Each structure stands twice: as structure tokens, then as C-alpha cells.
CSV table of C-alpha atoms in Angstrom, one decimal:
chain,number,residue,atom,x,y,z
G,20,MET,CA,-77.6,-30.2,-43.4
G,21,SER,CA,-75.2,-27.8,-41.7
G,22,ASN,CA,-72.9,-26.2,-43.9
G,23,LYS,CA,-70.4,-25.4,-41.1
G,24,PRO,CA,-66.9,-26.9,-42.4
G,25,LEU,CA,-65.6,-29.9,-41.1
G,26,PRO,CA,-62.1,-29.4,-39.0
G,27,PRO,CA,-59.4,-29.9,-40.9
G,28,ARG,CA,-57.9,-33.6,-40.4
G,29,PRO,CA,-54.1,-33.6,-39.4
G,30,ALA,CA,-51.4,-34.2,-42.2
G,31,PRO,CA,-50.7,-37.9,-42.7
G,32,ARG,CA,-47.5,-39.3,-41.1
G,33,LEU,CA,-45.0,-41.9,-42.2
G,34,TYR,CA,-45.0,-45.3,-40.7
G,35,LEU,CA,-41.5,-46.9,-41.5
G,36,ALA,CA,-41.3,-50.7,-41.7
G,37,THR,CA,-37.8,-52.0,-41.4
G,38,PRO,CA,-36.4,-54.8,-43.3
G,39,ILE,CA,-36.5,-58.0,-41.6
G,40,VAL,CA,-34.0,-57.9,-39.0
G,41,ASP,CA,-31.4,-60.7,-38.5
G,42,ASP,CA,-28.5,-58.9,-37.5
G,43,PRO,CA,-29.7,-55.7,-36.1
G,44,ALA,CA,-26.3,-53.8,-35.5
G,45,ALA,CA,-26.3,-51.9,-38.8
G,46,LEU,CA,-30.1,-50.8,-38.5
G,47,GLN,CA,-29.9,-49.7,-34.9
G,48,ALA,CA,-26.9,-47.5,-35.9
G,49,GLU,CA,-28.9,-46.1,-39.1
G,50,LEU,CA,-32.2,-45.4,-37.6
G,51,PRO,CA,-31.9,-42.5,-35.4
G,52,GLY,CA,-30.7,-40.4,-38.3
G,53,LEU,CA,-33.4,-41.5,-40.5
G,54,LEU,CA,-36.0,-40.8,-37.7
G,55,VAL,CA,-35.0,-36.9,-37.5
G,56,SER,CA,-34.8,-36.6,-41.3
G,57,ALA,CA,-38.8,-37.1,-41.8
G,58,ASP,CA,-41.8,-36.8,-39.8
G,59,VAL,CA,-41.9,-40.5,-38.8
G,60,ALA,CA,-44.8,-41.7,-36.3
G,61,ALA,CA,-44.0,-45.3,-35.9
G,62,VAL,CA,-41.6,-48.0,-36.9
G,63,LEU,CA,-42.6,-51.5,-37.7
G,64,LEU,CA,-40.1,-53.8,-36.7
G,65,ARG,CA,-39.9,-56.9,-38.8
G,66,LEU,CA,-37.8,-59.4,-37.0
G,67,LYS,CA,-36.6,-62.8,-38.3
G,68,GLU,CA,-38.0,-66.0,-36.8
G,69,THR,CA,-35.8,-66.9,-34.0
G,70,ASP,CA,-36.1,-68.0,-30.2
G,71,GLN,CA,-38.3,-65.9,-28.1
G,72,ARG,CA,-35.5,-64.7,-26.0
G,73,THR,CA,-33.2,-63.3,-29.3
G,74,MET,CA,-36.5,-61.5,-30.6
G,75,THR,CA,-37.2,-60.0,-27.3
G,76,SER,CA,-33.5,-58.7,-26.8
G,77,ARG,CA,-33.7,-57.3,-30.4
G,78,ILE,CA,-36.8,-55.5,-29.6
G,79,LYS,CA,-35.2,-54.2,-26.2
G,80,ALA,CA,-32.5,-53.0,-28.5
G,81,PHE,CA,-34.6,-50.9,-30.8
G,82,ALA,CA,-37.1,-49.7,-28.5
G,83,PRO,CA,-35.3,-46.7,-26.8
G,84,PRO,CA,-33.8,-45.2,-30.1
G,85,VAL,CA,-37.2,-45.2,-31.7
G,86,GLN,CA,-38.8,-44.1,-28.7
G,87,LYS,CA,-36.3,-41.3,-28.0
G,88,ALA,CA,-37.0,-39.9,-31.6
G,89,GLY,CA,-40.8,-39.5,-30.5
G,90,ALA,CA,-41.9,-42.4,-32.8
G,91,ALA,CA,-43.7,-45.5,-31.5
G,92,LEU,CA,-42.2,-49.0,-32.1
G,93,LEU,CA,-44.4,-51.8,-33.1
G,94,VAL,CA,-43.7,-55.3,-33.7
G,95,GLU,CA,-44.9,-57.4,-36.7
G,96,GLY,CA,-46.8,-59.9,-35.0
G,97,HIS,CA,-45.3,-61.5,-31.6
G,98,ALA,CA,-47.8,-59.9,-29.3
G,99,GLU,CA,-46.5,-61.9,-26.7
G,100,LEU,CA,-43.3,-60.3,-26.8
G,101,VAL,CA,-44.3,-56.5,-27.0
G,102,ALA,CA,-44.6,-55.8,-23.0
G,103,ARG,CA,-41.2,-57.9,-22.4
G,104,GLY,CA,-39.3,-56.2,-25.2
G,105,GLY,CA,-40.6,-52.5,-24.2
G,106,ALA,CA,-42.4,-52.0,-27.5
G,107,ASP,CA,-45.4,-49.8,-27.9
G,108,GLY,CA,-47.7,-52.3,-29.4
G,109,ALA,CA,-47.9,-54.9,-32.3
G,110,HIS,CA,-49.3,-55.2,-35.9
G,111,LEU,CA,-51.4,-58.3,-36.2
G,112,PRO,CA,-52.0,-60.2,-39.7
G,113,GLY,CA,-55.9,-60.4,-39.6
G,114,ILE,CA,-58.8,-60.5,-37.5
G,115,ALA,CA,-58.1,-63.9,-35.5
G,116,ALA,CA,-54.6,-62.6,-34.6
G,117,LEU,CA,-55.9,-59.5,-33.5
G,118,LYS,CA,-58.7,-61.1,-31.4
G,119,GLU,CA,-56.0,-63.3,-29.8
G,120,ALA,CA,-53.7,-60.4,-29.0
G,121,LEU,CA,-56.0,-58.0,-27.5
G,122,PRO,CA,-56.2,-59.0,-24.3
G,123,SER,CA,-52.4,-58.9,-23.9
G,124,LEU,CA,-52.0,-55.6,-25.5
G,125,LYS,CA,-55.1,-53.3,-24.1
G,126,PRO,CA,-55.4,-50.8,-22.7
G,127,ASP,CA,-51.5,-49.9,-22.5
G,128,ARG,CA,-50.4,-50.9,-25.9
G,129,ILE,CA,-51.2,-50.3,-29.8
G,130,ALA,CA,-53.0,-53.0,-31.4
G,131,GLY,CA,-52.9,-52.4,-35.4
G,132,VAL,CA,-54.3,-54.9,-38.0
G,133,GLY,CA,-53.7,-55.6,-41.6
G,134,GLY,CA,-54.7,-58.7,-43.9
G,135,LEU,CA,-58.1,-57.0,-44.1
G,136,THR,CA,-59.5,-58.3,-47.5
G,137,THR,CA,-63.0,-57.1,-47.3
G,138,ARG,CA,-64.8,-54.0,-45.9
G,139,HIS,CA,-66.6,-56.3,-43.6
G,140,HIS,CA,-63.7,-57.6,-41.9
G,141,SER,CA,-62.2,-53.8,-41.7
G,142,MET,CA,-65.4,-52.9,-40.1
G,143,ASP,CA,-65.0,-56.0,-37.5
G,144,ALA,CA,-61.5,-55.0,-36.8
G,145,GLY,CA,-62.7,-51.4,-35.9
G,146,GLU,CA,-65.5,-52.6,-33.7
G,147,MET,CA,-63.2,-55.1,-32.0
G,148,GLY,CA,-60.9,-52.2,-30.8
G,149,ALA,CA,-58.0,-52.0,-33.4
G,150,ASP,CA,-56.3,-48.8,-33.0
G,151,TYR,CA,-55.5,-48.7,-36.9
G,152,VAL,CA,-56.4,-50.6,-40.0
G,153,LEU,CA,-53.9,-51.4,-42.7
G,154,PHE,CA,-55.0,-51.5,-46.5
G,155,GLY,CA,-53.1,-52.4,-49.3
G,156,GLU,CA,-50.1,-54.9,-47.9
G,157,PRO,CA,-49.2,-58.0,-50.3
G,158,ASP,CA,-50.7,-61.2,-49.2
G,159,ALA,CA,-48.7,-64.5,-48.6
G,160,LYS,CA,-48.4,-64.8,-52.6
G,161,GLY,CA,-47.3,-61.2,-52.9
G,162,GLN,CA,-50.5,-60.1,-54.6
G,163,ARG,CA,-52.2,-56.7,-53.6
G,164,PRO,CA,-55.1,-54.7,-54.6
G,165,SER,CA,-54.5,-52.0,-57.5
G,166,ALA,CA,-53.4,-48.6,-56.2
G,167,GLN,CA,-56.9,-47.4,-57.2
G,168,ALA,CA,-58.4,-49.9,-55.2
G,169,ILE,CA,-56.6,-49.0,-51.9
G,170,ALA,CA,-57.0,-45.4,-52.4
G,171,GLU,CA,-60.8,-46.1,-52.6
G,172,ARG,CA,-60.9,-48.1,-49.6
G,173,LEU,CA,-58.9,-45.4,-47.5
G,174,ASP,CA,-61.5,-42.9,-48.8
G,175,TRP,CA,-64.2,-44.9,-47.7
G,176,TRP,CA,-62.5,-45.6,-44.2
G,177,ALA,CA,-61.6,-42.0,-43.6
G,178,GLU,CA,-65.2,-40.8,-44.4
G,179,LEU,CA,-67.2,-43.2,-42.1
G,180,PHE,CA,-65.2,-44.5,-39.4
G,181,GLU,CA,-63.1,-43.0,-36.3
G,182,PRO,CA,-60.0,-45.4,-35.9
G,183,PRO,CA,-57.0,-44.1,-38.2
G,184,CYS,CA,-56.4,-45.8,-41.5
G,185,VAL,CA,-53.0,-46.5,-42.9
G,186,GLY,CA,-52.2,-47.0,-46.7
G,187,TYR,CA,-49.3,-49.6,-47.6
G,188,ALA,CA,-47.2,-47.6,-50.2
G,189,THR,CA,-44.9,-49.3,-52.7
G,190,SER,CA,-43.8,-46.0,-54.3
G,191,LEU,CA,-43.6,-42.3,-54.2
G,192,GLU,CA,-46.6,-42.1,-56.3
G,193,GLU,CA,-48.7,-44.2,-54.2
G,194,ALA,CA,-47.5,-42.4,-50.9
G,195,HIS,CA,-48.7,-39.3,-52.6
G,196,ASP,CA,-52.0,-40.7,-53.8
G,197,PHE,CA,-52.9,-42.5,-50.4
G,198,ALA,CA,-52.2,-39.2,-48.3
G,199,ALA,CA,-54.6,-37.6,-50.9
G,200,SER,CA,-57.2,-40.4,-50.4
G,201,GLY,CA,-57.5,-40.0,-46.6
G,202,ALA,CA,-54.9,-42.0,-45.1
G,203,ASP,CA,-53.8,-40.9,-41.7
G,204,PHE,CA,-50.7,-42.8,-42.0
G,205,VAL,CA,-48.6,-43.9,-44.9
G,206,LEU,CA,-46.5,-47.2,-44.6
G,207,VAL,CA,-43.3,-47.4,-46.3
G,208,GLY,CA,-40.8,-50.0,-46.6
G,209,GLU,CA,-39.3,-52.0,-49.3
G,210,PHE,CA,-38.7,-49.0,-51.6
G,211,ILE,CA,-37.0,-46.8,-49.0
G,212,TRP,CA,-34.5,-49.5,-48.2
G,213,ALA,CA,-33.9,-50.4,-52.1
G,214,ASP,CA,-33.2,-46.7,-53.0
G,215,PRO,CA,-29.7,-46.5,-54.4
G,216,ARG,CA,-29.4,-42.8,-52.9
G,217,GLY,CA,-29.7,-44.7,-49.3
G,218,PRO,CA,-32.9,-44.8,-47.3
G,219,LYS,CA,-32.7,-41.2,-46.0
G,220,ALA,CA,-33.0,-39.4,-49.1
G,221,ALA,CA,-35.9,-41.9,-50.1
G,222,LEU,CA,-37.6,-41.2,-46.8
G,223,ILE,CA,-37.3,-37.3,-47.2
G,224,GLU,CA,-38.9,-37.5,-50.6
G,225,ALA,CA,-41.7,-39.8,-49.2
G,226,ASP,CA,-42.4,-37.2,-46.5
G,227,ALA,CA,-42.6,-34.5,-49.2
G,228,ALA,CA,-44.9,-36.9,-51.3
G,229,ILE,CA,-47.3,-37.4,-48.6
G,230,LYS,CA,-47.3,-33.7,-47.6
G,231,LYS,CA,-47.9,-32.6,-51.1
G,232,GLY,CA,-50.9,-35.3,-51.6
G,233,PHE,CA,-52.5,-33.9,-48.4
G,234,ALA,CA,-52.2,-30.5,-49.6
G,235,THR,CA,-53.7,-31.3,-52.7
G,236,ALA,CA,-56.6,-33.1,-51.2
G,237,LEU,CA,-57.5,-29.9,-48.9
G,238,ALA,CA,-57.2,-27.6,-51.9
G,239,GLY,CA,-59.8,-30.1,-53.6
G,240,GLN,CA,-62.2,-29.6,-50.6
G,241,ASP,CA,-61.7,-26.0,-50.4
G,242,PRO,CA,-64.4,-24.3,-52.6
G,243,ALA,CA,-62.2,-21.0,-52.8
G,244,ALA,CA,-59.4,-22.8,-53.9
G,245,GLN,CA,-61.4,-24.6,-56.9
G,246,GLY,CA,-60.2,-23.5,-60.3
G,247,HIS,CA,-56.9,-22.1,-59.1
G,248,GLY,CA,-54.4,-24.5,-59.7
């Protein structure tokens, strides 16, 4: 075994999920200010189900401000609307949806996937060409694994596989822990929008929690830092 140190992995970045968008005007006005306040790599646009023309026009409204801020715009589901709306990709709810969407998204657009309940499914998604795998989101009944189980899954994936992994965080503590566990991105959503101080304060705090979690993990890997805090 070589003792050559591994190159340090890049610091994890935020992936911001929007509330379910029905009337886009208020969020459109708020989003540019949010995106400059923290290191947001991507925005997950969650659209209220309606006719395709309306959904496409909503994607078109969000794509320029998100992309101008240097972030990628992904649409939850609806891979067929991604190119029409000028988005950067889609987030797909499971292996079957990923398989169906890949021909329309590849090679130009991002295909991310969640709903991966087993390690086997996660590996299948990676082999099929998913651009990232998401761990920890609630299922249709609102159930999700424990934070510890999600952290273990992120750690396992980060150790063994090339495609990025995303941890779905429902609190600042989880954002910190998932960044420490090997997540490349941390998805934040509901708790950001629900914060009584407003989403900007919450997003800045989540960004800080991620950076702190990553720094803690790096210090733990560095033998020189062992025992010094």
C-alpha cells in the first residue's frame, strides 16, 4: 500500500430545493439575492403539476437568473421539459425514471437521481450514468432513514465511487454531519424557507455549517491534526 496522501476532495457545496412553485413571481424576485449570499452550486426547481406549456414557461423564467448566478438549474422530474425550458438537467425519482430520461438528457444535460432505497440501486444508478446520487430524501409517506444511516451511506459512496453524492439535509446539524461524511453536495430546502429570519439568513448559516463539517472531517484525516482540538 502506498502512503502517498490522497488529493483532498473539494469542499461540499449547497444544492437549494425551491418550495413547490405555483406563482413564480415572488421566488423569482428573491432568488438572485439568495444565490449570491452563499456558495450554491445548483437549484432544484419543484413545479406544481399543471399543463406542460405553463411548466415550460416557468422553467424559462427561472433558468436565466439561476444560470447568471453561476448555478445549475435542475427540474424535479419532467425530463421532457428540460431542453425546452433551457434548464441544465433533471432530478429523477428512482431507477426507472432515470432509465427513461437518460436518452433525452444525455450527453448535454445533468441526470441526477434519488429514491435509491438500497446500495444495489445506488450502484445501478451509477453504472447507468447518473451524474449524482441523492441519499436521505423522504419517501411518499414522508418517512426517511435516520441521519446516522444517511451519513453512513454517504461515507460508503464517497469512499468507493466516482459520481458525486448528495445528502438531503432537514436541519443545520444534518448539513454539518453530511458534509463531514463525504457528501459532495448538501441539498437543503424546507428548513431554509421556513426559517423565521428569512431564507437568506438560513442559507448563509447552512453554508457555514457545511464548511465547518468539511473542515472537521479534514482535520480528522490529518495525522498532524489528531489530538489538537
